[in-house]
Tab-separated table of C-alpha atoms in Angstrom:
chain	number	residue	atom	x	y	z
L	1474	UNK	CA	-17.359	1.438	-9.925
L	1475	UNK	CA	-17.639	4.559	-8.184
L	1476	UNK	CA	-20.709	4.083	-6.028
L	1477	UNK	CA	-19.213	3.511	-2.822
L	1478	UNK	CA	-16.587	5.669	-1.069
L	1479	UNK	CA	-14.215	5.327	2.209
L	1480	UNK	CA	-15.533	5.814	5.861
L	1481	UNK	CA	-14.861	8.809	7.653
L	1482	UNK	CA	-15.512	10.769	10.255
L	1483	UNK	CA	-17.554	9.071	12.950
L	1484	UNK	CA	-16.773	5.892	11.260
L	1485	UNK	CA	-13.772	6.273	10.717
L	1486	UNK	CA	-13.112	6.672	14.569
L	1487	UNK	CA	-14.975	3.987	15.196
L	1488	UNK	CA	-13.355	1.012	12.770
L	1489	UNK	CA	-10.415	2.510	14.802
L	1490	UNK	CA	-11.510	1.950	17.648
L	1491	UNK	CA	-13.127	-1.371	17.365
L	1492	UNK	CA	-10.333	-2.671	15.630
L	1493	UNK	CA	-8.205	-1.797	18.080
L	1494	UNK	CA	-10.219	-4.401	20.703
L	1495	UNK	CA	-10.014	-7.277	17.498
L	1496	UNK	CA	-5.864	-6.790	18.003
L	1497	UNK	CA	-6.159	-6.983	21.934
L	1498	UNK	CA	-8.991	-10.162	21.478
L	1499	UNK	CA	-5.587	-12.243	19.616
L	1500	UNK	CA	-6.947	-11.405	15.830
L	1501	UNK	CA	-4.488	-11.254	13.062
L	1502	UNK	CA	-5.335	-9.901	9.552
L	1503	UNK	CA	-4.400	-8.528	6.479
L	1504	UNK	CA	-5.016	-4.172	6.652
L	1505	UNK	CA	-8.841	-4.108	6.459
L	1506	UNK	CA	-10.437	-1.484	4.261
L	1507	UNK	CA	-13.821	-0.510	4.702
L	1508	UNK	CA	-16.587	1.367	2.065
L	1509	UNK	CA	-19.323	3.154	2.942
L	1510	UNK	CA	-22.461	2.445	-0.185
L	1511	UNK	CA	-25.915	2.484	-0.208
L	1512	UNK	CA	-28.072	-0.368	-0.582
L	1513	UNK	CA	-28.933	-0.863	-4.156
L	1514	UNK	CA	-24.958	-1.021	-4.495
L	1515	UNK	CA	-24.691	-3.817	-2.050
L	1516	UNK	CA	-27.029	-5.358	-4.065
L	1517	UNK	CA	-24.991	-5.055	-6.753
L	1518	UNK	CA	-21.976	-6.452	-4.729
L	1519	UNK	CA	-23.580	-9.185	-3.778
L	1520	UNK	CA	-24.861	-10.225	-7.198
L	1521	UNK	CA	-20.977	-10.181	-8.144
L	1522	UNK	CA	-20.234	-12.099	-5.022
L	1523	UNK	CA	-18.515	-9.129	-3.525
L	1524	UNK	CA	-16.376	-8.017	-6.080
L	1525	UNK	CA	-17.341	-4.787	-8.326
L	1526	UNK	CA	-15.838	-6.033	-11.468
L	1527	UNK	CA	-17.094	-9.568	-12.727
L	1528	UNK	CA	-17.306	-10.852	-16.470
L	1529	UNK	CA	-20.898	-10.021	-17.779
L	1530	UNK	CA	-22.878	-12.657	-17.665
L	1531	UNK	CA	-26.984	-12.359	-17.215
L	1532	UNK	CA	-26.915	-15.013	-13.527
L	1533	UNK	CA	-25.510	-11.469	-11.890
L	1534	UNK	CA	-28.189	-9.566	-13.333
L	1535	UNK	CA	-31.260	-11.902	-11.877
L	1536	UNK	CA	-29.534	-12.273	-8.353
L	1537	UNK	CA	-29.202	-8.918	-8.498
L	1538	UNK	CA	-32.945	-8.897	-8.786
L	1539	UNK	CA	-34.074	-11.371	-6.391
L	1540	UNK	CA	-31.169	-9.579	-3.676
L	1541	UNK	CA	-32.633	-6.358	-4.351
L	1542	UNK	CA	-36.798	-7.740	-4.281
L	1543	UNK	CA	-35.911	-9.043	-1.051
L	1544	UNK	CA	-35.277	-6.010	0.263
L	1545	UNK	CA	-37.923	-4.077	-1.083
L	1546	UNK	CA	-40.851	-6.734	0.160
L	1547	UNK	CA	-39.218	-7.062	3.661
L	1548	UNK	CA	-37.930	-11.140	3.426
L	1549	UNK	CA	-33.561	-9.633	3.548
L	1550	UNK	CA	-30.665	-7.266	4.472
L	1551	UNK	CA	-27.936	-7.120	3.848
L	1552	UNK	CA	-25.840	-4.948	6.093
L	1553	UNK	CA	-22.375	-5.684	5.250
L	1554	UNK	CA	-20.093	-7.708	2.621
L	1555	UNK	CA	-16.582	-8.084	3.607
L	1556	UNK	CA	-13.735	-10.054	0.077
L	1557	UNK	CA	-10.961	-12.397	0.834
L	1558	UNK	CA	-8.142	-9.994	-0.252
L	1559	UNK	CA	-5.098	-8.374	1.188
L	1560	UNK	CA	-6.087	-5.485	1.130
L	1561	UNK	CA	-9.738	-7.513	2.930
L	1562	UNK	CA	-12.088	-4.974	1.515
L	1563	UNK	CA	-15.569	-4.945	3.743
L	1564	UNK	CA	-18.461	-2.890	2.914
L	1565	UNK	CA	-20.923	-1.106	5.278
L	1566	UNK	CA	-24.314	0.304	4.305
L	1567	UNK	CA	-25.262	3.651	4.939
L	1568	UNK	CA	-27.956	2.990	6.024
L	1569	UNK	CA	-27.182	1.142	9.600
L	1570	UNK	CA	-27.330	2.880	12.767
L	1571	UNK	CA	-24.363	3.061	14.326
L	1572	UNK	CA	-24.765	0.476	16.521
L	1573	UNK	CA	-25.244	-2.095	13.298
L	1574	UNK	CA	-22.467	-0.486	11.899
L	1575	UNK	CA	-19.916	-1.360	15.318
L	1576	UNK	CA	-21.686	-4.778	15.369
L	1577	UNK	CA	-20.785	-5.009	11.721
L	1578	UNK	CA	-17.492	-3.604	12.036
L	1579	UNK	CA	-16.330	-6.568	14.737
L	1580	UNK	CA	-18.305	-9.016	12.294
L	1581	UNK	CA	-15.660	-7.846	9.276
L	1582	UNK	CA	-12.697	-8.809	11.903
L	1583	UNK	CA	-13.511	-11.807	12.735
L	1584	UNK	CA	-13.724	-12.743	9.494
L	1585	UNK	CA	-10.799	-11.715	8.404
L	1586	UNK	CA	-8.963	-13.012	10.867
L	1587	UNK	CA	-10.398	-16.491	9.839
L	1588	UNK	CA	-9.855	-15.696	5.863
L	1589	UNK	CA	-5.761	-15.035	7.204
L	1590	UNK	CA	-5.509	-17.854	9.323
L	1591	UNK	CA	-7.568	-20.590	8.553
L	1592	UNK	CA	-5.515	-23.793	6.294
L	1593	UNK	CA	-8.155	-24.006	3.489
L	1594	UNK	CA	-8.294	-20.691	2.693
L	1595	UNK	CA	-3.618	-20.466	2.906
L	1596	UNK	CA	-3.514	-20.513	-1.242
L	1597	UNK	CA	-5.901	-18.559	-2.317
L	1598	UNK	CA	-5.321	-15.735	-4.568
L	1599	UNK	CA	-5.193	-12.403	-2.446
L	1600	UNK	CA	-5.573	-10.545	-5.734
L	1601	UNK	CA	-8.355	-11.533	-6.405
L	1602	UNK	CA	-10.098	-7.965	-6.908
L	1603	UNK	CA	-7.452	-7.049	-10.128
L	1604	UNK	CA	-7.845	-10.833	-11.532
L	1605	UNK	CA	-11.662	-11.302	-11.418
L	1606	UNK	CA	-11.319	-7.438	-13.433
L	1607	UNK	CA	-8.354	-8.949	-15.444
L	1608	UNK	CA	-10.982	-12.367	-16.697
L	1609	UNK	CA	-14.290	-9.658	-17.257
L	1610	UNK	CA	-11.653	-7.729	-19.737
L	1611	UNK	CA	-10.633	-10.703	-21.499
L	1612	UNK	CA	-14.461	-12.437	-21.699
L	1613	UNK	CA	-15.548	-8.907	-23.122
L	1614	UNK	CA	-12.952	-8.744	-25.374
L	1615	UNK	CA	-14.156	-12.761	-26.291
L	1616	UNK	CA	-17.778	-11.617	-26.718
L	1617	UNK	CA	-16.888	-9.018	-29.291
L	1618	UNK	CA	-14.576	-11.109	-31.416
L	1619	UNK	CA	-17.166	-14.365	-31.795
L	1620	UNK	CA	-20.383	-12.505	-30.032
L	1621	UNK	CA	-21.944	-12.040	-26.976
L	1622	UNK	CA	-24.447	-14.934	-27.566
L	1623	UNK	CA	-21.891	-17.906	-28.421
L	1624	UNK	CA	-19.590	-16.940	-25.103
L	1625	UNK	CA	-22.494	-16.417	-22.757
L	1626	UNK	CA	-23.909	-19.724	-23.898
L	1627	UNK	CA	-20.709	-21.460	-23.401
L	1628	UNK	CA	-20.467	-20.087	-19.995
L	1629	UNK	CA	-23.811	-20.924	-18.903
L	1630	UNK	CA	-22.199	-24.423	-20.288
L	1631	UNK	CA	-18.996	-24.126	-18.082
L	1632	UNK	CA	-21.193	-22.842	-15.081
L	1633	UNK	CA	-23.149	-25.598	-14.557
L	1634	UNK	CA	-19.357	-27.738	-13.576
L	1635	UNK	CA	-18.746	-25.505	-11.164
L	1636	UNK	CA	-19.354	-27.866	-8.583
L	1637	UNK	CA	-17.047	-30.150	-10.117
L	1638	UNK	CA	-14.197	-29.679	-8.382
L	1639	UNK	CA	-11.073	-31.401	-6.405
L	1640	UNK	CA	-10.680	-29.661	-2.723
L	1641	UNK	CA	-7.043	-31.333	-3.314
L	1642	UNK	CA	-6.576	-28.849	-5.374
L	1643	UNK	CA	-6.483	-25.914	-2.406
L	1644	UNK	CA	-3.246	-27.660	-1.435
L	1645	UNK	CA	-0.753	-26.890	-4.053
L	1646	UNK	CA	2.754	-26.115	-2.767
L	1647	UNK	CA	4.817	-22.914	-2.125
L	1648	UNK	CA	6.455	-23.308	-4.995
L	1649	UNK	CA	3.798	-24.065	-7.451
L	1650	UNK	CA	1.918	-21.168	-5.745
L	1651	UNK	CA	5.369	-19.153	-6.732
L	1652	UNK	CA	6.113	-20.272	-10.211
L	1653	UNK	CA	2.143	-18.977	-11.471
L	1654	UNK	CA	2.407	-15.885	-10.075
L	1655	UNK	CA	5.806	-15.863	-12.238
L	1656	UNK	CA	4.605	-16.255	-14.854
L	1657	UNK	CA	1.650	-15.214	-14.651
L	1658	UNK	CA	3.443	-11.412	-14.415
L	1659	UNK	CA	4.885	-11.957	-17.290
L	1660	UNK	CA	1.627	-13.747	-19.667
L	1661	UNK	CA	0.384	-10.039	-18.749
L	1662	UNK	CA	3.638	-8.599	-19.288
L	1663	UNK	CA	3.470	-9.877	-23.105
L	1664	UNK	CA	-0.224	-9.855	-23.572
L	1665	UNK	CA	0.410	-5.888	-23.098
L	1666	UNK	CA	2.611	-5.475	-25.186
L	1667	UNK	CA	0.997	-8.364	-27.852
L	1668	UNK	CA	-0.912	-5.535	-30.981
L	1669	UNK	CA	-2.172	-8.175	-33.171
L	1670	UNK	CA	-5.767	-9.117	-30.974
L	1671	UNK	CA	-6.098	-12.464	-33.610
L	1672	UNK	CA	-2.623	-14.241	-32.153
L	1673	UNK	CA	-1.485	-13.634	-28.522
L	1674	UNK	CA	1.705	-14.555	-26.965
L	1675	UNK	CA	3.222	-18.130	-26.978
L	1676	UNK	CA	3.580	-17.267	-22.919
L	1677	UNK	CA	0.287	-16.721	-22.369
L	1678	UNK	CA	-0.965	-20.006	-23.946
L	1679	UNK	CA	0.921	-22.108	-22.459
L	1680	UNK	CA	-0.116	-20.097	-19.293
L	1681	UNK	CA	-3.364	-21.020	-20.094
L	1682	UNK	CA	-2.733	-24.149	-20.801
L	1683	UNK	CA	-0.739	-25.168	-17.827
L	1684	UNK	CA	-1.450	-22.524	-14.893
L	1685	UNK	CA	-4.063	-25.048	-12.887
L	1686	UNK	CA	-1.470	-28.100	-13.763
L	1687	UNK	CA	1.311	-27.496	-11.448
L	1688	UNK	CA	2.964	-27.839	-14.626
L	1689	UNK	CA	4.875	-24.593	-15.860
L	1690	UNK	CA	6.830	-25.361	-19.048
L	1691	UNK	CA	7.767	-22.974	-21.634
L	1692	UNK	CA	6.361	-25.397	-24.462
L	1693	UNK	CA	3.115	-25.613	-25.722
L	1694	UNK	CA	1.839	-29.324	-27.442
L	1695	UNK	CA	-1.546	-28.237	-29.884
L	1696	UNK	CA	-3.755	-31.558	-30.790
L	1697	UNK	CA	-5.252	-31.027	-33.763
L	1698	UNK	CA	-9.386	-31.609	-32.681
L	1699	UNK	CA	-9.255	-34.956	-35.508
L	1700	UNK	CA	-6.240	-36.671	-34.776
L	1701	UNK	CA	-7.197	-36.477	-30.742
L	1702	UNK	CA	-4.824	-40.236	-29.471
L	1703	UNK	CA	-7.822	-40.696	-26.639
L	1704	UNK	CA	-5.756	-43.727	-25.860
L	1705	UNK	CA	-3.659	-41.707	-24.240
L	1706	UNK	CA	-5.211	-38.910	-22.697
L	1707	UNK	CA	-7.470	-41.912	-21.017
L	1708	UNK	CA	-4.111	-43.122	-18.852
L	1709	UNK	CA	-3.984	-41.753	-15.717
L	1710	UNK	CA	-7.844	-40.200	-15.880
L	1711	UNK	CA	-9.578	-42.744	-13.273
L	1712	UNK	CA	-10.411	-40.794	-10.520
L	1713	UNK	CA	-10.356	-37.183	-11.525
L	1714	UNK	CA	-12.845	-35.495	-9.403
L	1715	UNK	CA	-11.714	-31.637	-11.120
L	1716	UNK	CA	-13.533	-32.195	-14.188
L	1717	UNK	CA	-12.884	-28.761	-15.554
L	1718	UNK	CA	-9.520	-28.730	-15.706
L	1719	UNK	CA	-9.792	-31.819	-17.339
L	1720	UNK	CA	-12.253	-30.578	-20.065
L	1721	UNK	CA	-9.579	-27.158	-20.163
L	1722	UNK	CA	-7.098	-29.304	-21.430
L	1723	UNK	CA	-7.787	-32.328	-23.328
L	1724	UNK	CA	-11.450	-31.374	-25.070
L	1725	UNK	CA	-11.208	-30.571	-28.441
L	1726	UNK	CA	-12.870	-27.215	-28.341
L	1727	UNK	CA	-10.681	-23.447	-29.310
L	1728	UNK	CA	-8.322	-21.564	-27.719
L	1729	UNK	CA	-10.774	-18.724	-26.580
L	1730	UNK	CA	-13.300	-21.832	-24.922
L	1731	UNK	CA	-11.044	-23.359	-23.179
L	1732	UNK	CA	-9.112	-20.171	-21.608
L	1733	UNK	CA	-12.823	-19.422	-20.465
L	1734	UNK	CA	-13.050	-22.775	-18.673
L	1735	UNK	CA	-9.004	-21.751	-16.894
L	1736	UNK	CA	-10.929	-18.314	-15.481
L	1737	UNK	CA	-13.989	-19.510	-14.552
L	1738	UNK	CA	-12.463	-22.330	-12.915
L	1739	UNK	CA	-9.316	-19.887	-11.010
L	1740	UNK	CA	-13.125	-18.383	-10.065
L	1741	UNK	CA	-14.939	-21.129	-8.864
L	1742	UNK	CA	-11.440	-22.620	-6.926
L	1743	UNK	CA	-11.463	-18.668	-5.511
L	1744	UNK	CA	-14.852	-19.453	-3.401
L	1745	UNK	CA	-14.680	-23.626	-2.978
L	1746	UNK	CA	-13.128	-22.633	0.973
L	1747	UNK	CA	-15.730	-20.488	1.843
L	1748	UNK	CA	-18.544	-22.797	0.628
L	1749	UNK	CA	-16.403	-25.166	2.824
L	1750	UNK	CA	-16.485	-23.187	5.621
L	1751	UNK	CA	-19.540	-21.190	5.639
L	1752	UNK	CA	-20.325	-22.770	9.290
L	1753	UNK	CA	-17.032	-22.361	11.034
L	1754	UNK	CA	-16.546	-18.870	9.209
L	1755	UNK	CA	-19.843	-17.795	9.696
L	1756	UNK	CA	-19.281	-18.261	13.652
L	1757	UNK	CA	-16.174	-17.350	14.550
L	1758	UNK	CA	-17.208	-13.402	13.011
L	1759	UNK	CA	-20.074	-14.183	14.883
L	1760	UNK	CA	-18.828	-15.006	17.948
L	1761	UNK	CA	-16.358	-12.098	17.651
L	1762	UNK	CA	-18.421	-9.687	16.786
L	1763	UNK	CA	-20.761	-10.751	20.225
L	1764	UNK	CA	-17.334	-10.533	22.060
L	1765	UNK	CA	-16.807	-7.385	21.572
L	1766	UNK	CA	-20.049	-5.399	21.827
L	1767	UNK	CA	-21.270	-7.270	24.655
L	1768	UNK	CA	-17.404	-6.795	26.316
L	1769	UNK	CA	-16.412	-3.194	24.988
L	1770	UNK	CA	-18.171	-1.481	22.133
L	1771	UNK	CA	-21.756	-1.818	23.577
L	1772	UNK	CA	-23.212	1.461	25.081
L	1773	UNK	CA	-26.178	1.388	27.178
L	1774	UNK	CA	-28.747	2.683	25.236
L	1775	UNK	CA	-27.697	1.076	22.683
L	1776	UNK	CA	-28.351	-3.063	24.338
L	1777	UNK	CA	-31.827	-3.366	22.511
L	1778	UNK	CA	-30.807	-2.188	19.577
L	1779	UNK	CA	-28.216	-5.111	19.385
L	1780	UNK	CA	-30.482	-7.232	20.621
L	1781	UNK	CA	-32.351	-6.885	18.025
L	1782	UNK	CA	-29.986	-7.372	15.447
L	1783	UNK	CA	-27.652	-10.678	16.917
L	1784	UNK	CA	-31.527	-12.578	17.811
L	1785	UNK	CA	-32.042	-12.087	13.905
L	1786	UNK	CA	-28.863	-13.065	12.765
L	1787	UNK	CA	-29.082	-15.973	15.032
L	1788	UNK	CA	-32.641	-17.480	14.751
L	1789	UNK	CA	-33.195	-20.651	13.939
L	1790	UNK	CA	-35.342	-21.532	11.277
L	1791	UNK	CA	-37.347	-25.249	12.275
L	1792	UNK	CA	-36.896	-25.891	8.552
L	1793	UNK	CA	-33.112	-25.118	8.259
L	1794	UNK	CA	-29.309	-25.277	10.430
L	1795	UNK	CA	-28.428	-21.962	10.941
L	1796	UNK	CA	-24.570	-21.535	10.102
L	1797	UNK	CA	-24.311	-18.473	12.197
L	1798	UNK	CA	-25.845	-20.048	15.198
L	1799	UNK	CA	-24.661	-23.455	14.665
L	1800	UNK	CA	-21.185	-22.043	14.053
L	1801	UNK	CA	-21.510	-19.584	17.031
L	1802	UNK	CA	-22.905	-22.056	19.917
L	1803	UNK	CA	-20.282	-24.530	18.938
L	1804	UNK	CA	-16.983	-22.876	19.926
L	1805	UNK	CA	-18.845	-21.222	22.578
L	1806	UNK	CA	-19.130	-24.840	23.357
L	1807	UNK	CA	-15.978	-25.412	22.662
L	1808	UNK	CA	-14.016	-22.674	25.228
L	1809	UNK	CA	-16.281	-23.912	28.002
L	1810	UNK	CA	-15.270	-27.566	27.621
L	1811	UNK	CA	-12.038	-26.348	27.380
L	1812	UNK	CA	-12.218	-23.813	29.981
L	1813	UNK	CA	-13.571	-26.635	32.571
L	1814	UNK	CA	-12.136	-29.490	31.115
L	1815	UNK	CA	-15.339	-31.351	29.732
L	1816	UNK	CA	-13.071	-33.296	27.346
L	1817	UNK	CA	-10.499	-36.859	27.479
L	1818	UNK	CA	-10.859	-40.078	28.696
L	1819	UNK	CA	-11.999	-39.358	32.294
L	1820	UNK	CA	-14.951	-37.257	31.141
L	1821	UNK	CA	-15.690	-39.205	28.788
L	1822	UNK	CA	-16.181	-42.467	31.182
L	1823	UNK	CA	-17.849	-40.340	33.716
L	1824	UNK	CA	-21.500	-42.199	34.630
L	1825	UNK	CA	-22.773	-39.732	37.450
L	1826	UNK	CA	-24.500	-37.456	35.240
L	1827	UNK	CA	-24.368	-35.390	38.111
L	1828	UNK	CA	-20.754	-34.912	38.261
L	1829	UNK	CA	-20.586	-34.176	34.271
L	1830	UNK	CA	-22.619	-31.705	34.870
L	1831	UNK	CA	-20.982	-30.011	37.601
L	1832	UNK	CA	-16.894	-30.677	36.207
L	1833	UNK	CA	-14.762	-27.831	36.586
L	1834	UNK	CA	-11.028	-28.718	36.650
L	1835	UNK	CA	-10.529	-24.673	36.250
L	1836	UNK	CA	-7.647	-25.989	33.071
L	1837	UNK	CA	-8.730	-21.627	31.662
L	1838	UNK	CA	-8.080	-23.318	27.758
L	1839	UNK	CA	-10.844	-22.554	25.971
L	1840	UNK	CA	-9.420	-19.862	24.123
L	1841	UNK	CA	-6.530	-21.140	23.234
L	1842	UNK	CA	-8.326	-24.315	21.074
L	1843	UNK	CA	-11.286	-22.577	19.681
L	1844	UNK	CA	-7.925	-20.163	18.098
L	1845	UNK	CA	-6.375	-24.025	16.595
L	1846	UNK	CA	-9.807	-25.162	16.024
L	1847	UNK	CA	-10.051	-21.980	13.765
L	1848	UNK	CA	-6.416	-22.670	12.344
L	1849	UNK	CA	-7.313	-25.964	11.102
L	1850	UNK	CA	-10.713	-26.869	9.913
L	1851	UNK	CA	-13.246	-27.207	8.021
L	1852	UNK	CA	-17.083	-27.800	7.944
L	1853	UNK	CA	-17.122	-31.132	7.802
L	1854	UNK	CA	-14.445	-31.694	10.469
L	1855	UNK	CA	-15.398	-29.712	12.635
L	1856	UNK	CA	-19.025	-30.569	13.144
L	1857	UNK	CA	-17.567	-34.762	12.845
L	1858	UNK	CA	-15.202	-33.682	16.320
L	1859	UNK	CA	-17.212	-30.834	18.336
L	1860	UNK	CA	-20.864	-31.713	17.293
L	1861	UNK	CA	-21.515	-33.414	20.540
L	1862	UNK	CA	-24.805	-35.514	21.810
L	1863	UNK	CA	-24.726	-33.229	24.403
L	1864	UNK	CA	-24.913	-29.953	22.721
L	1865	UNK	CA	-27.367	-31.524	20.254
L	1866	UNK	CA	-29.520	-32.019	23.365
L	1867	UNK	CA	-28.827	-28.490	24.094
L	1868	UNK	CA	-29.865	-26.896	21.002
L	1869	UNK	CA	-33.179	-28.890	20.282
L	1870	UNK	CA	-32.044	-30.248	17.041
L	1871	UNK	CA	-34.070	-33.055	15.323
L	1872	UNK	CA	-34.326	-34.686	11.540
L	1873	UNK	CA	-37.560	-34.390	10.086
L	1874	UNK	CA	-39.377	-35.658	7.179
L	1875	UNK	CA	-43.158	-35.331	5.044
L	1876	UNK	CA	-45.275	-36.940	6.597
L	1877	UNK	CA	-48.364	-37.552	3.366
L	1878	UNK	CA	-50.741	-39.259	5.775
L	1879	UNK	CA	-51.089	-35.634	7.344
L	1880	UNK	CA	-49.373	-33.347	4.629
L	1881	UNK	CA	-47.313	-32.013	7.594
L	1882	UNK	CA	-43.466	-32.369	8.149
L	1883	UNK	CA	-43.024	-34.131	11.170
L	1884	UNK	CA	-40.145	-34.579	13.474
L	1885	UNK	CA	-38.509	-38.417	12.627
L	1886	UNK	CA	-36.110	-38.846	14.546
L	1887	UNK	CA	-34.081	-37.913	17.814
L	1888	UNK	CA	-31.250	-39.846	17.916
L	1889	UNK	CA	-28.301	-37.966	17.679
L	1890	UNK	CA	-26.346	-40.090	15.958
L	1891	UNK	CA	-28.730	-40.166	13.098
L	1892	UNK	CA	-29.181	-36.068	12.925
L	1893	UNK	CA	-24.901	-36.157	13.057
L	1894	UNK	CA	-24.498	-38.593	9.842
L	1895	UNK	CA	-28.035	-36.132	8.293
L	1896	UNK	CA	-26.159	-33.127	8.883
L	1897	UNK	CA	-22.724	-34.026	7.246
L	1898	UNK	CA	-24.078	-36.128	4.843
L	1899	UNK	CA	-25.571	-32.853	3.991
L	1900	UNK	CA	-22.176	-30.859	4.205
L	1901	UNK	CA	-20.250	-33.749	2.144
L	1902	UNK	CA	-19.568	-32.301	-1.047
L	1903	UNK	CA	-22.075	-29.255	0.039
L	1904	UNK	CA	-25.298	-31.414	-0.555
L	1905	UNK	CA	-24.420	-32.255	-3.982
L	1906	UNK	CA	-22.769	-35.400	-5.708
L	1907	UNK	CA	-19.685	-36.635	-5.935
L	1908	UNK	CA	-18.524	-36.936	-9.646
L	1909	UNK	CA	-15.229	-38.761	-10.952
L	1910	UNK	CA	-14.281	-39.654	-14.539
L	1911	UNK	CA	-14.018	-42.800	-15.093
L	1912	UNK	CA	-12.955	-43.071	-18.204
L	1913	UNK	CA	-12.134	-40.727	-20.973
L	1914	UNK	CA	-12.234	-43.346	-23.670
L	1915	UNK	CA	-15.146	-45.817	-22.445
L	1916	UNK	CA	-15.833	-48.019	-25.258
L	1917	UNK	CA	-12.994	-47.794	-27.009
L	1918	UNK	CA	-14.681	-44.643	-28.888
L	1919	UNK	CA	-13.936	-41.326	-26.913
L	1920	UNK	CA	-16.582	-41.422	-25.390
L	1921	UNK	CA	-16.699	-40.377	-21.425
L	1922	UNK	CA	-17.922	-42.481	-18.749
L	1923	UNK	CA	-18.470	-40.630	-15.811
L	1924	UNK	CA	-19.317	-42.051	-11.833
L	1925	UNK	CA	-21.351	-41.151	-9.468
L	1926	UNK	CA	-19.784	-42.078	-5.899
L	1927	UNK	CA	-22.693	-43.011	-3.972
L	1928	UNK	CA	-23.216	-41.862	-0.724
L	1929	UNK	CA	-26.650	-42.960	0.364
L	1930	UNK	CA	-28.689	-40.329	-1.777
L	1931	UNK	CA	-29.782	-41.384	-5.341
L	1932	UNK	CA	-28.641	-39.320	-8.291
L	1933	UNK	CA	-31.314	-36.862	-9.350
L	1934	UNK	CA	-31.064	-37.696	-13.036
L	1935	UNK	CA	-33.077	-34.660	-14.417
L	1936	UNK	CA	-30.240	-32.467	-13.126
L	1937	UNK	CA	-27.427	-35.352	-14.431
L	1938	UNK	CA	-28.871	-35.023	-17.651
L	1939	UNK	CA	-28.665	-31.098	-18.079
L	1940	UNK	CA	-25.265	-31.295	-16.813
L	1941	UNK	CA	-24.095	-34.359	-18.844
L	1942	UNK	CA	-25.530	-32.161	-21.865
L	1943	UNK	CA	-23.147	-29.251	-21.150
L	1944	UNK	CA	-19.894	-31.943	-20.971
L	1945	UNK	CA	-21.535	-32.653	-24.679
L	1946	UNK	CA	-20.769	-29.579	-25.784
L	1947	UNK	CA	-17.732	-28.864	-25.147
L	1948	UNK	CA	-16.491	-32.496	-24.688
L	1949	UNK	CA	-18.150	-32.955	-28.772
L	1950	UNK	CA	-18.855	-37.093	-28.071
L	1951	UNK	CA	-21.104	-39.174	-25.668
L	1952	UNK	CA	-21.041	-38.299	-22.039
L	1953	UNK	CA	-21.893	-41.256	-19.962
L	1954	UNK	CA	-22.696	-41.925	-16.343
L	1955	UNK	CA	-22.604	-45.120	-13.971
L	1956	UNK	CA	-25.119	-44.510	-10.922
L	1957	UNK	CA	-26.203	-46.844	-8.490
L	1958	UNK	CA	-30.149	-47.038	-7.469
L	1959	UNK	CA	-31.441	-49.376	-5.093
L	1960	UNK	CA	-27.910	-51.833	-5.008
L	1961	UNK	CA	-28.388	-52.047	-9.097
L	1962	UNK	CA	-25.508	-50.169	-10.739
L	1963	UNK	CA	-26.948	-48.400	-13.983
L	1964	UNK	CA	-25.503	-45.967	-16.683
L	1965	UNK	CA	-26.892	-43.560	-18.661
L	1966	UNK	CA	-25.589	-41.737	-21.972
L	1967	UNK	CA	-26.148	-37.870	-23.331
L	1968	UNK	CA	-25.112	-38.969	-26.837
L	1969	UNK	CA	-26.556	-35.782	-28.056
L	1970	UNK	CA	-29.965	-35.452	-28.649
L	1971	UNK	CA	-31.483	-37.855	-26.170
L	1972	UNK	CA	-30.287	-38.437	-22.061
L	1973	UNK	CA	-30.981	-42.278	-21.915
L	1974	UNK	CA	-30.598	-45.593	-19.870
L	1975	UNK	CA	-27.424	-47.848	-21.917
L	1976	UNK	CA	-29.077	-51.410	-22.368
L	1977	UNK	CA	-26.535	-53.605	-20.129
């Protein structure tokens, strides 16, 4: 893909200026490479998660179509894209004004600092640009060999499972990461030397089976599909949340299918930290673009244009939370509280509202504190610890629900505890159901039993049925799921023909 080009001239000078401001404020990051492209190109990149080369699949075209039409009809505009790699690639829109480009550059340096320093990104593969391209090459080979429709149908099934992950995998030890990289290099070298496409190297097969397992033996155990020891597989499976990993290692599928699951799983884990830190990440980048622009980079003739763009980004919808707005305001609130000392036992136990309002111990710890918060939190812990009642009231946040009598959405409550609980509930597992494997040998017949970890919201059975159908396609045996409705447990099964409740 050669539709973007390096920045030069005035843009290069602006980049150097903005970067120096970022350094002066203490931001640290991997080298940032800016490229400029037109809107059609940036829509292509956005549709592919920011990467110029991905595996072929219809959903990327669908997302491109939506993004492109959104721009044509004025519903949305993409100002920039930034990718968490080393170096960190960022794409600028060629039609942006100079003030927009400065804002975007400052925003990008905020993202780059967050990518490098936040704990949840610690084990992210910074060579993902090459990894994505390699996955694309590998899947194209499978399409040529086994047929595009067959491979794409399998990818459709696997993609429906990309939220069935385990966040603990993000905390692999440094030794495991080192061994993984070493074995991956060996596998790539072996694959390049392999002339016969029908016979893949033993090292590559072993790597494919174990690269996400944390085990890197040179041995490979191949179990025939008709001789599965379901009892042995079931021994340590209870509580497993990484369903993609389980299927990759244990499902009775062909090697190329297992390899595709491994590729898509690796990509899903790459994007997982970004999903877990959306509010923090965008808030941090917005904080720094606002700080750099208003204190350093903004000319007097650009104030109105900057305010217009910034206010558009920060606008809060009555129906949903804007991560940019909540994030930046929370970081500002934390900075103010730690500058003035509005935290700790003495402040919390003060009952004099006038005294609390004018409270200022002049500690000046705010900047240090927000850097500390940026380092260790994700969205759930960020809001759980720093989303205070005063902040909620000041931002005028409330919950709402549909009133069938009036036919309108109406305010449900302004109670802080209820608002915070609902917000955290929406963020838990990204608002999606938490699913675990209860057994892979249910009823002693090799059936899979999943369990819905109920967290206050009932399981959507229509979505569950479609997902279980895709798991059945891979597991090739009935798939069951246990869930709770109105405090009573129900079990449903997909047996290859229909989705139905199991009679107790």
